[in-house]
């Protein structure tokens, strides 16, 4: 893909281990996974936001009491 071989990937992994340490790597991996998952879900468009106003039952009761 980018012309990265196993040697280059191992060097990048060692640099990341030195920068962040072994204790923070699971946190970083988890956060990265959640970000990628959220990005993929936004591309598929499964979660459509419904912006139509919904009537509440309390409002209907109040309007009915005022008419009587």
PDB file of C-alpha atoms in Angstrom:
ATOM      1  CA  UNK A   1       0.000   0.000   0.000  1.00  0.00           C
ATOM      2  CA  UNK A   2       2.601   2.567   1.086  1.00  0.00           C
ATOM      3  CA  UNK A   3       5.594   0.388   0.337  1.00  0.00           C
ATOM      4  CA  UNK A   4       6.055  -0.496   4.013  1.00  0.00           C
ATOM      5  CA  UNK A   5       7.673  -3.835   4.685  1.00  0.00           C
ATOM      6  CA  UNK A   6       7.934  -5.823   7.886  1.00  0.00           C
ATOM      7  CA  UNK A   7      11.154  -4.076   8.895  1.00  0.00           C
ATOM      8  CA  UNK A   8       9.631  -0.624   8.576  1.00  0.00           C
ATOM      9  CA  UNK A   9       6.527  -1.644  10.516  1.00  0.00           C
ATOM     10  CA  UNK A  10       8.670  -3.072  13.319  1.00  0.00           C
ATOM     11  CA  UNK A  11      10.669   0.161  13.520  1.00  0.00           C
ATOM     12  CA  UNK A  12       7.444   2.181  13.716  1.00  0.00           C
ATOM     13  CA  UNK A  13       6.147  -0.160  16.438  1.00  0.00           C
ATOM     14  CA  UNK A  14       9.336   0.272  18.486  1.00  0.00           C
ATOM     15  CA  UNK A  15       9.130   4.062  18.178  1.00  0.00           C
ATOM     16  CA  UNK A  16       5.486   4.038  19.283  1.00  0.00           C
ATOM     17  CA  UNK A  17       6.374   1.799  22.246  1.00  0.00           C
ATOM     18  CA  UNK A  18       9.123   4.216  23.279  1.00  0.00           C
ATOM     19  CA  UNK A  19       6.885   7.273  22.970  1.00  0.00           C
ATOM     20  CA  UNK A  20       3.763   6.006  24.709  1.00  0.00           C
ATOM     21  CA  UNK A  21       4.945   3.077  26.809  1.00  0.00           C
ATOM     22  CA  UNK A  22       3.407  -0.363  27.127  1.00  0.00           C
ATOM     23  CA  UNK A  23       0.775   0.728  29.651  1.00  0.00           C
ATOM     24  CA  UNK A  24      -0.926   3.294  27.408  1.00  0.00           C
ATOM     25  CA  UNK A  25      -0.918   1.230  24.203  1.00  0.00           C
ATOM     26  CA  UNK A  26      -4.173  -0.661  25.001  1.00  0.00           C
ATOM     27  CA  UNK A  27      -5.901   2.667  25.692  1.00  0.00           C
ATOM     28  CA  UNK A  28      -4.656   4.108  22.417  1.00  0.00           C
ATOM     29  CA  UNK A  29      -5.686   0.999  20.495  1.00  0.00           C
ATOM     30  CA  UNK A  30      -9.148   1.032  22.038  1.00  0.00           C
ATOM     31  CA  UNK A  31      -9.644   4.710  21.244  1.00  0.00           C
ATOM     32  CA  UNK A  32      -8.440   4.224  17.685  1.00  0.00           C
ATOM     33  CA  UNK A  33     -10.774   1.263  17.211  1.00  0.00           C
ATOM     34  CA  UNK A  34     -13.767   3.250  18.475  1.00  0.00           C
ATOM     35  CA  UNK A  35     -12.896   6.143  16.180  1.00  0.00           C
ATOM     36  CA  UNK A  36     -12.623   3.887  13.128  1.00  0.00           C
ATOM     37  CA  UNK A  37     -15.884   2.121  14.030  1.00  0.00           C
ATOM     38  CA  UNK A  38     -17.679   5.454  14.405  1.00  0.00           C
ATOM     39  CA  UNK A  39     -16.310   6.678  11.100  1.00  0.00           C
ATOM     40  CA  UNK A  40     -17.478   3.535   9.299  1.00  0.00           C
ATOM     41  CA  UNK A  41     -20.947   3.808  10.853  1.00  0.00           C
ATOM     42  CA  UNK A  42     -21.229   7.420   9.739  1.00  0.00           C
ATOM     43  CA  UNK A  43     -20.363   6.418   6.176  1.00  0.00           C
ATOM     44  CA  UNK A  44     -23.041   3.724   6.028  1.00  0.00           C
ATOM     45  CA  UNK A  45     -25.705   6.127   7.301  1.00  0.00           C
ATOM     46  CA  UNK A  46     -27.430   3.597   9.560  1.00  0.00           C
ATOM     47  CA  UNK A  47     -28.039   6.064  12.343  1.00  0.00           C
ATOM     48  CA  UNK A  48     -30.321   8.705  10.844  1.00  0.00           C
ATOM     49  CA  UNK A  49     -31.317  11.477  13.209  1.00  0.00           C
ATOM     50  CA  UNK A  50     -35.056  12.085  13.405  1.00  0.00           C
ATOM     51  CA  UNK A  51     -35.639  15.834  13.715  1.00  0.00           C
ATOM     52  CA  UNK A  52     -39.437  15.845  13.572  1.00  0.00           C
ATOM     53  CA  UNK A  53     -40.978  17.207  16.766  1.00  0.00           C
ATOM     54  CA  UNK A  54     -42.905  14.687  18.812  1.00  0.00           C
ATOM     55  CA  UNK A  55     -46.001  15.578  20.783  1.00  0.00           C
ATOM     56  CA  UNK A  56     -45.859  14.740  24.437  1.00  0.00           C
ATOM     57  CA  UNK A  57     -48.834  13.317  26.301  1.00  0.00           C
ATOM     58  CA  UNK A  58     -48.704  16.116  28.880  1.00  0.00           C
ATOM     59  CA  UNK A  59     -49.167  18.764  26.187  1.00  0.00           C
ATOM     60  CA  UNK A  60     -52.206  16.945  24.801  1.00  0.00           C
ATOM     61  CA  UNK A  61     -53.794  16.738  28.266  1.00  0.00           C
ATOM     62  CA  UNK A  62     -53.232  20.448  28.890  1.00  0.00           C
ATOM     63  CA  UNK A  63     -54.785  21.464  25.581  1.00  0.00           C
ATOM     64  CA  UNK A  64     -57.805  19.247  26.248  1.00  0.00           C
ATOM     65  CA  UNK A  65     -58.386  20.729  29.716  1.00  0.00           C
ATOM     66  CA  UNK A  66     -58.416  24.291  28.416  1.00  0.00           C
ATOM     67  CA  UNK A  67     -61.172  23.597  25.879  1.00  0.00           C
ATOM     68  CA  UNK A  68     -63.666  22.166  28.384  1.00  0.00           C
TER      69      UNK A  68
END
